[in-house]
């Protein structure tokens, strides 16, 4: 089933100029980029985006970090795109991420783990709508 998922290249990766390499890894695996932009989240916007984690001990640190520098957000499309992109990213903790994954290659630690990907159809829909209007989605 064709799906769409939201990808974020996080501040740690943008700061190290890794956008191109990460987008290449995504494209090499056959996912299609149907929307793309670079922006800054305010602290409040980051807190809104990660609202599901509001009660977690890492929430303040995570949302400060996510608003600490520019990010690159994109919408990826393909058959089973949500799970496929989670596989391309690798585990949340880079120490557990598999060989060849983005997080294995680039993540600094469990927080600064270089990329975000939606985890289910409902969250993908919410997250895509958070960043993109219908007009910005191509195809
Ligand atoms: O991003 P992913 O869906 O793999 O993980 P999550 O459990 O939804 O957590 C969201 C983000 O919070 C992670 O990607 C990390 O940046 C951060 N996090 C953290 O700083 N410390 C943890 N113990 C777990 C997550
Ligand atoms: Mg998550």
mmCIF file of N, CA and C and ligand atoms in Angstrom:
data_model
loop_
_atom_site.group_PDB
_atom_site.id
_atom_site.type_symbol
_atom_site.label_atom_id
_atom_site.label_comp_id
_atom_site.label_asym_id
_atom_site.label_seq_id
_atom_site.Cartn_x
_atom_site.Cartn_y
_atom_site.Cartn_z
ATOM 1 N N UNK A 1 0.843 -1.202 0.000
ATOM 2 C CA UNK A 1 0.000 0.000 0.000
ATOM 3 C C UNK A 1 0.882 1.258 0.000
ATOM 4 N N UNK A 2 0.590 2.157 -0.915
ATOM 5 C CA UNK A 2 1.375 3.398 -0.964
ATOM 6 C C UNK A 2 1.070 4.244 0.268
ATOM 7 N N UNK A 3 2.116 4.665 0.935
ATOM 8 C CA UNK A 3 1.970 5.497 2.137
ATOM 9 C C UNK A 3 2.869 6.721 2.023
ATOM 10 N N UNK A 4 2.571 7.693 2.891
ATOM 11 C CA UNK A 4 3.452 8.844 3.064
ATOM 12 C C UNK A 4 3.898 8.903 4.513
ATOM 13 N N UNK A 5 5.124 9.341 4.736
ATOM 14 C CA UNK A 5 5.646 9.471 6.094
ATOM 15 C C UNK A 5 6.434 10.763 6.205
ATOM 16 N N UNK A 6 6.519 11.296 7.423
ATOM 17 C CA UNK A 6 7.289 12.533 7.615
ATOM 18 C C UNK A 6 8.705 12.201 8.070
ATOM 19 N N UNK A 7 9.664 12.823 7.423
ATOM 20 C CA UNK A 7 11.070 12.704 7.813
ATOM 21 C C UNK A 7 11.577 14.067 8.285
ATOM 22 N N UNK A 8 12.361 14.053 9.353
ATOM 23 C CA UNK A 8 13.081 15.273 9.760
ATOM 24 C C UNK A 8 14.570 14.942 9.838
ATOM 25 N N UNK A 9 15.386 15.761 9.182
ATOM 26 C CA UNK A 9 16.829 15.717 9.412
ATOM 27 C C UNK A 9 17.081 16.723 10.531
ATOM 28 N N UNK A 10 17.509 16.206 11.677
ATOM 29 C CA UNK A 10 17.549 16.976 12.921
ATOM 30 C C UNK A 10 18.750 17.935 12.965
ATOM 31 N N UNK A 11 18.742 18.884 13.925
ATOM 32 C CA UNK A 11 19.790 19.906 13.963
ATOM 33 C C UNK A 11 21.223 19.362 13.979
ATOM 34 N N UNK A 12 21.452 18.243 14.662
ATOM 35 C CA UNK A 12 22.839 17.731 14.732
ATOM 36 C C UNK A 12 23.356 17.356 13.350
ATOM 37 N N UNK A 13 22.460 16.856 12.493
ATOM 38 C CA UNK A 13 22.876 16.415 11.155
ATOM 39 C C UNK A 13 22.979 17.595 10.189
ATOM 40 N N UNK A 14 22.055 18.544 10.294
ATOM 41 C CA UNK A 14 22.125 19.726 9.425
ATOM 42 C C UNK A 14 23.403 20.511 9.743
ATOM 43 N N UNK A 15 23.715 20.607 11.036
ATOM 44 C CA UNK A 15 24.919 21.338 11.455
ATOM 45 C C UNK A 15 26.183 20.725 10.863
ATOM 46 N N UNK A 16 26.177 19.411 10.665
ATOM 47 C CA UNK A 16 27.361 18.728 10.105
ATOM 48 C C UNK A 16 27.256 18.558 8.585
ATOM 49 N N UNK A 17 26.293 19.280 7.968
ATOM 50 C CA UNK A 17 26.190 19.275 6.496
ATOM 51 C C UNK A 17 25.857 17.908 5.925
ATOM 52 N N UNK A 18 25.018 17.145 6.633
ATOM 53 C CA UNK A 18 24.729 15.773 6.204
ATOM 54 C C UNK A 18 23.424 15.640 5.418
ATOM 55 N N UNK A 19 22.751 16.772 5.148
ATOM 56 C CA UNK A 19 21.440 16.673 4.490
ATOM 57 C C UNK A 19 21.502 15.858 3.202
ATOM 58 N N UNK A 20 22.468 16.188 2.350
ATOM 59 C CA UNK A 20 22.561 15.530 1.046
ATOM 60 C C UNK A 20 22.788 14.038 1.185
ATOM 61 N N UNK A 21 23.694 13.661 2.078
ATOM 62 C CA UNK A 21 24.007 12.231 2.235
ATOM 63 C C UNK A 21 22.809 11.467 2.786
ATOM 64 N N UNK A 22 22.087 12.093 3.719
ATOM 65 C CA UNK A 22 20.916 11.414 4.290
ATOM 66 C C UNK A 22 19.810 11.288 3.242
ATOM 67 N N UNK A 23 19.574 12.351 2.501
ATOM 68 C CA UNK A 23 18.543 12.263 1.450
ATOM 69 C C UNK A 23 18.933 11.215 0.395
ATOM 70 N N UNK A 24 20.231 11.100 0.112
ATOM 71 C CA UNK A 24 20.690 10.062 -0.830
ATOM 72 C C UNK A 24 20.378 8.671 -0.317
ATOM 73 N N UNK A 25 20.635 8.443 0.976
ATOM 74 C CA UNK A 25 20.357 7.106 1.542
ATOM 75 C C UNK A 25 18.874 6.781 1.413
ATOM 76 N N UNK A 26 18.036 7.791 1.613
ATOM 77 C CA UNK A 26 16.590 7.600 1.493
ATOM 78 C C UNK A 26 16.225 7.280 0.038
ATOM 79 N N UNK A 27 16.755 8.057 -0.881
ATOM 80 C CA UNK A 27 16.418 7.881 -2.297
ATOM 81 C C UNK A 27 16.965 6.567 -2.851
ATOM 82 N N UNK A 28 18.149 6.171 -2.382
ATOM 83 C CA UNK A 28 18.731 4.902 -2.852
ATOM 84 C C UNK A 28 17.861 3.710 -2.472
ATOM 85 N N UNK A 29 17.110 3.855 -1.386
ATOM 86 C CA UNK A 29 16.221 2.766 -0.958
ATOM 87 C C UNK A 29 14.863 2.846 -1.657
ATOM 88 N N UNK A 30 14.712 3.795 -2.578
ATOM 89 C CA UNK A 30 13.517 3.811 -3.422
ATOM 90 C C UNK A 30 12.360 4.649 -2.922
ATOM 91 N N UNK A 31 12.535 5.328 -1.792
ATOM 92 C CA UNK A 31 11.451 6.223 -1.349
ATOM 93 C C UNK A 31 11.541 7.520 -2.143
ATOM 94 N N UNK A 32 10.361 8.066 -2.448
ATOM 95 C CA UNK A 32 10.284 9.264 -3.292
ATOM 96 C C UNK A 32 10.024 10.486 -2.407
ATOM 97 N N UNK A 33 10.755 11.573 -2.640
ATOM 98 C CA UNK A 33 10.542 12.812 -1.878
ATOM 99 C C UNK A 33 9.430 13.602 -2.564
ATOM 100 N N UNK A 34 8.301 13.788 -1.862
ATOM 101 C CA UNK A 34 7.176 14.513 -2.471
ATOM 102 C C UNK A 34 6.973 15.906 -1.872
ATOM 103 N N UNK A 35 7.805 16.263 -0.873
ATOM 104 C CA UNK A 35 7.805 17.615 -0.306
ATOM 105 C C UNK A 35 9.109 17.769 0.457
ATOM 106 N N UNK A 36 9.635 19.009 0.486
ATOM 107 C CA UNK A 36 10.944 19.216 1.124
ATOM 108 C C UNK A 36 11.128 20.679 1.492
ATOM 109 N N UNK A 37 11.552 20.957 2.719
ATOM 110 C CA UNK A 37 11.931 22.337 3.068
ATOM 111 C C UNK A 37 12.835 22.367 4.297
ATOM 112 N N UNK A 38 13.517 23.502 4.443
ATOM 113 C CA UNK A 38 14.418 23.714 5.578
ATOM 114 C C UNK A 38 13.832 24.828 6.416
ATOM 115 N N UNK A 39 13.820 24.660 7.737
ATOM 116 C CA UNK A 39 13.230 25.677 8.611
ATOM 117 C C UNK A 39 13.765 25.542 10.031
ATOM 118 N N UNK A 40 13.420 26.532 10.828
ATOM 119 C CA UNK A 40 13.736 26.561 12.255
ATOM 120 C C UNK A 40 12.454 26.333 13.026
ATOM 121 N N UNK A 41 12.444 25.470 14.021
ATOM 122 C CA UNK A 41 11.298 25.364 14.930
ATOM 123 C C UNK A 41 11.547 26.264 16.132
ATOM 124 N N UNK A 42 10.524 26.980 16.555
ATOM 125 C CA UNK A 42 10.641 27.636 17.857
ATOM 126 C C UNK A 42 10.521 26.550 18.934
ATOM 127 N N UNK A 43 10.875 26.928 20.157
ATOM 128 C CA UNK A 43 10.764 25.976 21.264
ATOM 129 C C UNK A 43 9.311 25.522 21.413
ATOM 130 N N UNK A 44 8.386 26.461 21.301
ATOM 131 C CA UNK A 44 6.966 26.112 21.443
ATOM 132 C C UNK A 44 6.497 25.196 20.317
ATOM 133 N N UNK A 45 6.965 25.435 19.105
ATOM 134 C CA UNK A 45 6.597 24.550 17.986
ATOM 135 C C UNK A 45 7.161 23.144 18.202
ATOM 136 N N UNK A 46 8.408 23.074 18.685
ATOM 137 C CA UNK A 46 9.009 21.756 18.950
ATOM 138 C C UNK A 46 8.220 21.029 20.038
ATOM 139 N N UNK A 47 7.776 21.765 21.043
ATOM 140 C CA UNK A 47 6.986 21.147 22.116
ATOM 141 C C UNK A 47 5.631 20.671 21.597
ATOM 142 N N UNK A 48 5.080 21.389 20.648
ATOM 143 C CA UNK A 48 3.822 20.959 20.035
ATOM 144 C C UNK A 48 4.014 19.707 19.179
ATOM 145 N N UNK A 49 5.090 19.692 18.419
ATOM 146 C CA UNK A 49 5.344 18.539 17.552
ATOM 147 C C UNK A 49 5.522 17.262 18.375
ATOM 148 N N UNK A 50 6.258 17.370 19.489
ATOM 149 C CA UNK A 50 6.559 16.192 20.317
ATOM 150 C C UNK A 50 5.598 16.055 21.499
ATOM 151 N N UNK A 51 4.399 16.570 21.343
ATOM 152 C CA UNK A 51 3.421 16.553 22.440
ATOM 153 C C UNK A 51 3.209 15.164 23.058
ATOM 154 N N UNK A 52 3.283 14.102 22.245
ATOM 155 C CA UNK A 52 3.074 12.742 22.792
ATOM 156 C C UNK A 52 4.119 12.386 23.849
ATOM 157 N N UNK A 53 5.255 13.071 23.814
ATOM 158 C CA UNK A 53 6.335 12.762 24.769
ATOM 159 C C UNK A 53 6.381 13.745 25.941
ATOM 160 N N UNK A 54 5.323 14.550 26.087
ATOM 161 C CA UNK A 54 5.326 15.631 27.084
ATOM 162 C C UNK A 54 5.675 15.153 28.503
ATOM 163 N N UNK A 55 5.237 13.944 28.854
ATOM 164 C CA UNK A 55 5.477 13.445 30.216
ATOM 165 C C UNK A 55 6.819 12.726 30.366
ATOM 166 N N UNK A 56 7.551 12.580 29.277
ATOM 167 C CA UNK A 56 8.803 11.815 29.347
ATOM 168 C C UNK A 56 9.917 12.656 29.971
ATOM 169 N N UNK A 57 10.861 11.995 30.644
ATOM 170 C CA UNK A 57 11.957 12.746 31.285
ATOM 171 C C UNK A 57 12.830 13.504 30.286
ATOM 172 N N UNK A 58 12.857 13.036 29.017
ATOM 173 C CA UNK A 58 13.729 13.678 28.027
ATOM 174 C C UNK A 58 13.040 14.808 27.261
ATOM 175 N N UNK A 59 11.771 15.128 27.606
ATOM 176 C CA UNK A 59 10.984 16.082 26.803
ATOM 177 C C UNK A 59 11.624 17.475 26.716
ATOM 178 N N UNK A 60 12.035 18.054 27.841
ATOM 179 C CA UNK A 60 12.600 19.419 27.817
ATOM 180 C C UNK A 60 13.891 19.458 27.006
ATOM 181 N N UNK A 61 14.758 18.501 27.276
ATOM 182 C CA UNK A 61 16.036 18.465 26.572
ATOM 183 C C UNK A 61 15.814 18.234 25.070
ATOM 184 N N UNK A 62 14.928 17.313 24.728
ATOM 185 C CA UNK A 62 14.642 17.010 23.322
ATOM 186 C C UNK A 62 14.116 18.243 22.574
ATOM 187 N N UNK A 63 13.181 18.954 23.193
ATOM 188 C CA UNK A 63 12.553 20.056 22.476
ATOM 189 C C UNK A 63 13.471 21.289 22.438
ATOM 190 N N UNK A 64 14.338 21.441 23.441
ATOM 191 C CA UNK A 64 15.370 22.494 23.357
ATOM 192 C C UNK A 64 16.322 22.190 22.200
ATOM 193 N N UNK A 65 16.749 20.954 22.131
ATOM 194 C CA UNK A 65 17.656 20.526 21.046
ATOM 195 C C UNK A 65 17.007 20.692 19.675
ATOM 196 N N UNK A 66 15.745 20.282 19.540
ATOM 197 C CA UNK A 66 15.077 20.341 18.232
ATOM 198 C C UNK A 66 14.832 21.777 17.769
ATOM 199 N N UNK A 67 14.910 22.731 18.701
ATOM 200 C CA UNK A 67 14.761 24.141 18.316
ATOM 201 C C UNK A 67 16.101 24.869 18.370
ATOM 202 N N UNK A 68 17.198 24.121 18.400
ATOM 203 C CA UNK A 68 18.520 24.748 18.547
ATOM 204 C C UNK A 68 19.164 25.106 17.213
ATOM 205 N N UNK A 69 18.592 24.680 16.106
ATOM 206 C CA UNK A 69 19.175 24.968 14.796
ATOM 207 C C UNK A 69 18.236 24.511 13.709
ATOM 208 N N UNK A 70 18.583 24.836 12.461
ATOM 209 C CA UNK A 70 17.685 24.482 11.362
ATOM 210 C C UNK A 70 17.523 22.971 11.184
ATOM 211 N N UNK A 71 16.371 22.605 10.648
ATOM 212 C CA UNK A 71 16.070 21.210 10.320
ATOM 213 C C UNK A 71 15.617 21.134 8.866
ATOM 214 N N UNK A 72 15.667 19.942 8.305
ATOM 215 C CA UNK A 72 15.150 19.714 6.951
ATOM 216 C C UNK A 72 14.005 18.712 7.067
ATOM 217 N N UNK A 73 12.815 19.153 6.689
ATOM 218 C CA UNK A 73 11.645 18.270 6.769
ATOM 219 C C UNK A 73 11.251 17.848 5.367
ATOM 220 N N UNK A 74 10.843 16.586 5.252
ATOM 221 C CA UNK A 74 10.396 16.096 3.961
ATOM 222 C C UNK A 74 9.277 15.093 4.149
ATOM 223 N N UNK A 75 8.524 14.902 3.074
ATOM 224 C CA UNK A 75 7.500 13.861 3.038
ATOM 225 C C UNK A 75 7.977 12.810 2.046
ATOM 226 N N UNK A 76 8.018 11.569 2.512
ATOM 227 C CA UNK A 76 8.495 10.448 1.704
ATOM 228 C C UNK A 76 7.315 9.574 1.325
ATOM 229 N N UNK A 77 7.315 9.113 0.085
ATOM 230 C CA UNK A 77 6.200 8.300 -0.410
ATOM 231 C C UNK A 77 6.725 6.991 -0.995
ATOM 232 N N UNK A 78 5.961 5.938 -0.756
ATOM 233 C CA UNK A 78 6.308 4.641 -1.350
ATOM 234 C C UNK A 78 5.473 3.544 -0.733
ATOM 235 N N UNK A 79 5.635 2.345 -1.274
ATOM 236 C CA UNK A 79 4.920 1.182 -0.734
ATOM 237 C C UNK A 79 5.431 0.918 0.693
ATOM 238 N N UNK A 80 4.525 0.937 1.658
ATOM 239 C CA UNK A 80 4.917 0.689 3.059
ATOM 240 C C UNK A 80 5.934 1.695 3.579
ATOM 241 N N UNK A 81 5.835 2.943 3.138
ATOM 242 C CA UNK A 81 6.869 3.952 3.419
ATOM 243 C C UNK A 81 7.139 4.150 4.918
ATOM 244 N N UNK A 82 6.117 4.006 5.750
ATOM 245 C CA UNK A 82 6.301 4.307 7.180
ATOM 246 C C UNK A 82 7.298 3.325 7.802
ATOM 247 N N UNK A 83 7.035 2.037 7.651
ATOM 248 C CA UNK A 83 7.948 1.033 8.226
ATOM 249 C C UNK A 83 9.277 1.002 7.477
ATOM 250 N N UNK A 84 9.229 1.180 6.173
ATOM 251 C CA UNK A 84 10.491 1.163 5.404
ATOM 252 C C UNK A 84 11.421 2.276 5.867
ATOM 253 N N UNK A 85 10.868 3.471 6.093
ATOM 254 C CA UNK A 85 11.745 4.557 6.538
ATOM 255 C C UNK A 85 12.254 4.309 7.954
ATOM 256 N N UNK A 86 11.432 3.720 8.824
ATOM 257 C CA UNK A 86 11.920 3.374 10.174
ATOM 258 C C UNK A 86 13.117 2.416 10.064
ATOM 259 N N UNK A 87 13.059 1.493 9.097
ATOM 260 C CA UNK A 87 14.186 0.564 8.907
ATOM 261 C C UNK A 87 15.421 1.287 8.378
ATOM 262 N N UNK A 88 15.213 2.222 7.470
ATOM 263 C CA UNK A 88 16.343 2.975 6.903
ATOM 264 C C UNK A 88 17.004 3.829 7.997
ATOM 265 N N UNK A 89 16.182 4.362 8.926
ATOM 266 C CA UNK A 89 16.718 5.181 10.033
ATOM 267 C C UNK A 89 17.513 4.347 11.015
ATOM 268 N N UNK A 90 17.012 3.166 11.376
ATOM 269 C CA UNK A 90 17.611 2.362 12.438
ATOM 270 C C UNK A 90 17.038 2.715 13.797
ATOM 271 N N UNK A 91 17.464 1.977 14.820
ATOM 272 C CA UNK A 91 16.909 2.115 16.168
ATOM 273 C C UNK A 91 17.153 3.511 16.746
ATOM 274 N N UNK A 92 16.253 3.914 17.650
ATOM 275 C CA UNK A 92 16.342 5.216 18.320
ATOM 276 C C UNK A 92 17.729 5.419 18.942
ATOM 277 N N UNK A 93 18.200 4.401 19.647
ATOM 278 C CA UNK A 93 19.535 4.458 20.257
ATOM 279 C C UNK A 93 20.563 3.956 19.231
ATOM 280 N N UNK A 94 21.464 4.832 18.792
ATOM 281 C CA UNK A 94 22.393 4.430 17.720
ATOM 282 C C UNK A 94 23.257 3.222 18.087
ATOM 283 N N UNK A 95 23.421 2.969 19.386
ATOM 284 C CA UNK A 95 24.207 1.788 19.788
ATOM 285 C C UNK A 95 23.502 0.498 19.367
ATOM 286 N N UNK A 96 22.181 0.581 19.185
ATOM 287 C CA UNK A 96 21.416 -0.604 18.772
ATOM 288 C C UNK A 96 21.067 -0.580 17.291
ATOM 289 N N UNK A 97 21.431 0.476 16.599
ATOM 290 C CA UNK A 97 21.037 0.615 15.184
ATOM 291 C C UNK A 97 21.853 -0.335 14.301
ATOM 292 N N UNK A 98 21.184 -0.911 13.305
ATOM 293 C CA UNK A 98 21.839 -1.877 12.417
ATOM 294 C C UNK A 98 22.814 -1.223 11.442
ATOM 295 N N UNK A 99 23.728 -2.031 10.928
ATOM 296 C CA UNK A 99 24.682 -1.576 9.909
ATOM 297 C C UNK A 99 23.925 -1.027 8.701
ATOM 298 N N UNK A 100 24.436 0.053 8.145
ATOM 299 C CA UNK A 100 23.826 0.604 6.929
ATOM 300 C C UNK A 100 22.675 1.558 7.191
ATOM 301 N N UNK A 101 22.280 1.711 8.458
ATOM 302 C CA UNK A 101 21.187 2.642 8.756
ATOM 303 C C UNK A 101 21.732 4.060 8.935
ATOM 304 N N UNK A 102 20.827 5.034 8.804
ATOM 305 C CA UNK A 102 21.231 6.438 8.949
ATOM 306 C C UNK A 102 21.753 6.694 10.359
ATOM 307 N N UNK A 103 21.043 6.173 11.353
ATOM 308 C CA UNK A 103 21.462 6.451 12.734
ATOM 309 C C UNK A 103 22.790 5.777 13.062
ATOM 310 N N UNK A 104 23.004 4.569 12.533
ATOM 311 C CA UNK A 104 24.301 3.902 12.751
ATOM 312 C C UNK A 104 25.419 4.763 12.160
ATOM 313 N N UNK A 105 25.156 5.321 10.984
ATOM 314 C CA UNK A 105 26.194 6.078 10.282
ATOM 315 C C UNK A 105 26.454 7.442 10.930
ATOM 316 N N UNK A 106 25.399 8.104 11.417
ATOM 317 C CA UNK A 106 25.552 9.523 11.741
ATOM 318 C C UNK A 106 25.155 9.952 13.150
ATOM 319 N N UNK A 107 24.303 9.192 13.852
ATOM 320 C CA UNK A 107 23.778 9.676 15.134
ATOM 321 C C UNK A 107 24.907 9.870 16.148
ATOM 322 N N UNK A 108 24.752 10.899 16.982
ATOM 323 C CA UNK A 108 25.766 11.199 18.005
ATOM 324 C C UNK A 108 25.447 10.488 19.309
ATOM 325 N N UNK A 109 24.151 10.437 19.653
ATOM 326 C CA UNK A 109 23.706 9.736 20.862
ATOM 327 C C UNK A 109 22.196 9.522 20.757
ATOM 328 N N UNK A 110 21.579 9.012 21.823
ATOM 329 C CA UNK A 110 20.157 8.647 21.738
ATOM 330 C C UNK A 110 19.270 9.873 21.492
ATOM 331 N N UNK A 111 19.700 11.053 21.920
ATOM 332 C CA UNK A 111 18.915 12.264 21.663
ATOM 333 C C UNK A 111 19.260 12.844 20.285
ATOM 334 N N UNK A 112 20.524 13.094 20.072
ATOM 335 C CA UNK A 112 20.986 13.703 18.814
ATOM 336 C C UNK A 112 21.190 12.587 17.792
ATOM 337 N N UNK A 113 20.049 12.000 17.399
ATOM 338 C CA UNK A 113 20.122 10.798 16.559
ATOM 339 C C UNK A 113 19.769 11.084 15.102
ATOM 340 N N UNK A 114 19.985 12.324 14.689
ATOM 341 C CA UNK A 114 20.071 12.741 13.270
ATOM 342 C C UNK A 114 18.779 12.751 12.456
ATOM 343 N N UNK A 115 17.835 11.857 12.758
ATOM 344 C CA UNK A 115 16.613 11.808 11.947
ATOM 345 C C UNK A 115 15.383 11.442 12.770
ATOM 346 N N UNK A 116 14.238 11.881 12.254
ATOM 347 C CA UNK A 116 12.931 11.492 12.783
ATOM 348 C C UNK A 116 12.133 10.842 11.669
ATOM 349 N N UNK A 117 11.311 9.871 12.011
ATOM 350 C CA UNK A 117 10.350 9.301 11.067
ATOM 351 C C UNK A 117 9.065 8.948 11.779
ATOM 352 N N UNK A 118 7.942 9.167 11.125
ATOM 353 C CA UNK A 118 6.638 8.839 11.727
ATOM 354 C C UNK A 118 6.578 7.340 12.044
ATOM 355 N N UNK A 119 5.724 7.001 13.026
ATOM 356 C CA UNK A 119 5.683 5.590 13.453
ATOM 357 C C UNK A 119 4.389 4.854 13.107
ATOM 358 N N UNK A 120 3.391 5.534 12.545
ATOM 359 C CA UNK A 120 2.107 4.883 12.217
ATOM 360 C C UNK A 120 1.330 5.809 11.274
ATOM 361 N N UNK A 121 0.329 5.275 10.573
ATOM 362 C CA UNK A 121 -0.427 6.108 9.626
ATOM 363 C C UNK A 121 -1.043 7.356 10.266
ATOM 364 N N UNK A 122 -1.581 7.224 11.474
ATOM 365 C CA UNK A 122 -2.228 8.385 12.124
ATOM 366 C C UNK A 122 -1.192 9.457 12.474
ATOM 367 N N UNK A 123 -0.038 9.026 12.995
ATOM 368 C CA UNK A 123 0.986 10.021 13.347
ATOM 369 C C UNK A 123 1.587 10.622 12.080
ATOM 370 N N UNK A 124 1.718 9.818 11.023
ATOM 371 C CA UNK A 124 2.242 10.356 9.759
ATOM 372 C C UNK A 124 1.323 11.466 9.249
ATOM 373 N N UNK A 125 0.034 11.229 9.300
ATOM 374 C CA UNK A 125 -0.922 12.231 8.825
ATOM 375 C C UNK A 125 -0.805 13.513 9.651
ATOM 376 N N UNK A 126 -0.770 13.353 10.975
ATOM 377 C CA UNK A 126 -0.661 14.524 11.860
ATOM 378 C C UNK A 126 0.644 15.278 11.610
ATOM 379 N N UNK A 127 1.735 14.543 11.492
ATOM 380 C CA UNK A 127 3.045 15.182 11.364
ATOM 381 C C UNK A 127 3.220 15.859 10.010
ATOM 382 N N UNK A 128 2.698 15.239 8.950
ATOM 383 C CA UNK A 128 2.780 15.870 7.625
ATOM 384 C C UNK A 128 1.974 17.174 7.641
ATOM 385 N N UNK A 129 0.772 17.133 8.230
ATOM 386 C CA UNK A 129 -0.075 18.333 8.293
ATOM 387 C C UNK A 129 0.549 19.418 9.166
ATOM 388 N N UNK A 130 1.364 19.007 10.145
ATOM 389 C CA UNK A 130 2.032 19.973 11.021
ATOM 390 C C UNK A 130 2.966 20.873 10.198
ATOM 391 N N UNK A 131 3.620 20.308 9.196
ATOM 392 C CA UNK A 131 4.637 21.049 8.443
ATOM 393 C C UNK A 131 4.207 21.492 7.048
ATOM 394 N N UNK A 132 3.308 20.757 6.421
ATOM 395 C CA UNK A 132 3.028 21.021 5.008
ATOM 396 C C UNK A 132 1.540 21.229 4.750
ATOM 397 N N UNK A 133 1.257 22.185 3.850
ATOM 398 C CA UNK A 133 -0.108 22.345 3.359
ATOM 399 C C UNK A 133 -0.289 21.414 2.158
ATOM 400 N N UNK A 134 -1.523 21.191 1.777
ATOM 401 C CA UNK A 134 -1.824 20.327 0.632
ATOM 402 C C UNK A 134 -1.081 20.793 -0.619
ATOM 403 N N UNK A 135 -0.993 22.116 -0.771
ATOM 404 C CA UNK A 135 -0.351 22.701 -1.954
ATOM 405 C C UNK A 135 1.127 22.354 -2.073
ATOM 406 N N UNK A 136 1.762 22.069 -0.927
ATOM 407 C CA UNK A 136 3.215 21.809 -0.933
ATOM 408 C C UNK A 136 3.556 20.358 -1.201
ATOM 409 N N UNK A 137 2.532 19.509 -1.261
ATOM 410 C CA UNK A 137 2.765 18.071 -1.519
ATOM 411 C C UNK A 137 2.644 17.817 -3.013
ATOM 412 N N UNK A 138 3.695 17.283 -3.581
ATOM 413 C CA UNK A 138 3.748 17.099 -5.033
ATOM 414 C C UNK A 138 3.324 15.678 -5.400
ATOM 415 N N UNK A 139 2.516 15.532 -6.421
ATOM 416 C CA UNK A 139 2.190 14.203 -6.944
ATOM 417 C C UNK A 139 1.038 13.523 -6.248
HETATM 418 O O1 LIG B 1 12.517 8.946 17.102
HETATM 419 P P1 LIG B 1 11.964 7.610 17.540
HETATM 420 O O2 LIG B 1 10.539 7.386 17.103
HETATM 421 O O3 LIG B 1 12.887 6.484 17.158
HETATM 422 O O4 LIG B 1 11.990 7.611 19.145
HETATM 423 P P2 LIG B 1 10.908 8.149 20.200
HETATM 424 O O5 LIG B 1 10.831 7.128 21.293
HETATM 425 O O6 LIG B 1 9.630 8.526 19.530
HETATM 426 O O7 LIG B 1 11.601 9.442 20.814
HETATM 427 C C1 LIG B 1 11.596 10.653 20.106
HETATM 428 C C2 LIG B 1 12.978 11.259 20.199
HETATM 429 O O8 LIG B 1 13.252 11.570 21.565
HETATM 430 C C3 LIG B 1 14.137 10.348 19.796
HETATM 431 O O9 LIG B 1 14.343 10.259 18.404
HETATM 432 C C4 LIG B 1 15.305 11.018 20.499
HETATM 433 O O10 LIG B 1 15.749 12.174 19.799
HETATM 434 C C5 LIG B 1 14.647 11.458 21.822
HETATM 435 N N1 LIG B 1 14.847 10.498 22.909
HETATM 436 C C6 LIG B 1 15.750 10.812 23.927
HETATM 437 O O11 LIG B 1 16.368 11.880 23.905
HETATM 438 N N2 LIG B 1 15.949 9.928 24.970
HETATM 439 C C7 LIG B 1 15.286 8.762 25.009
HETATM 440 N N3 LIG B 1 15.513 7.903 26.018
HETATM 441 C C8 LIG B 1 14.375 8.435 23.998
HETATM 442 C C9 LIG B 1 14.180 9.329 22.963
HETATM 443 MG MG1 LIG B 2 8.814 8.387 17.629
#
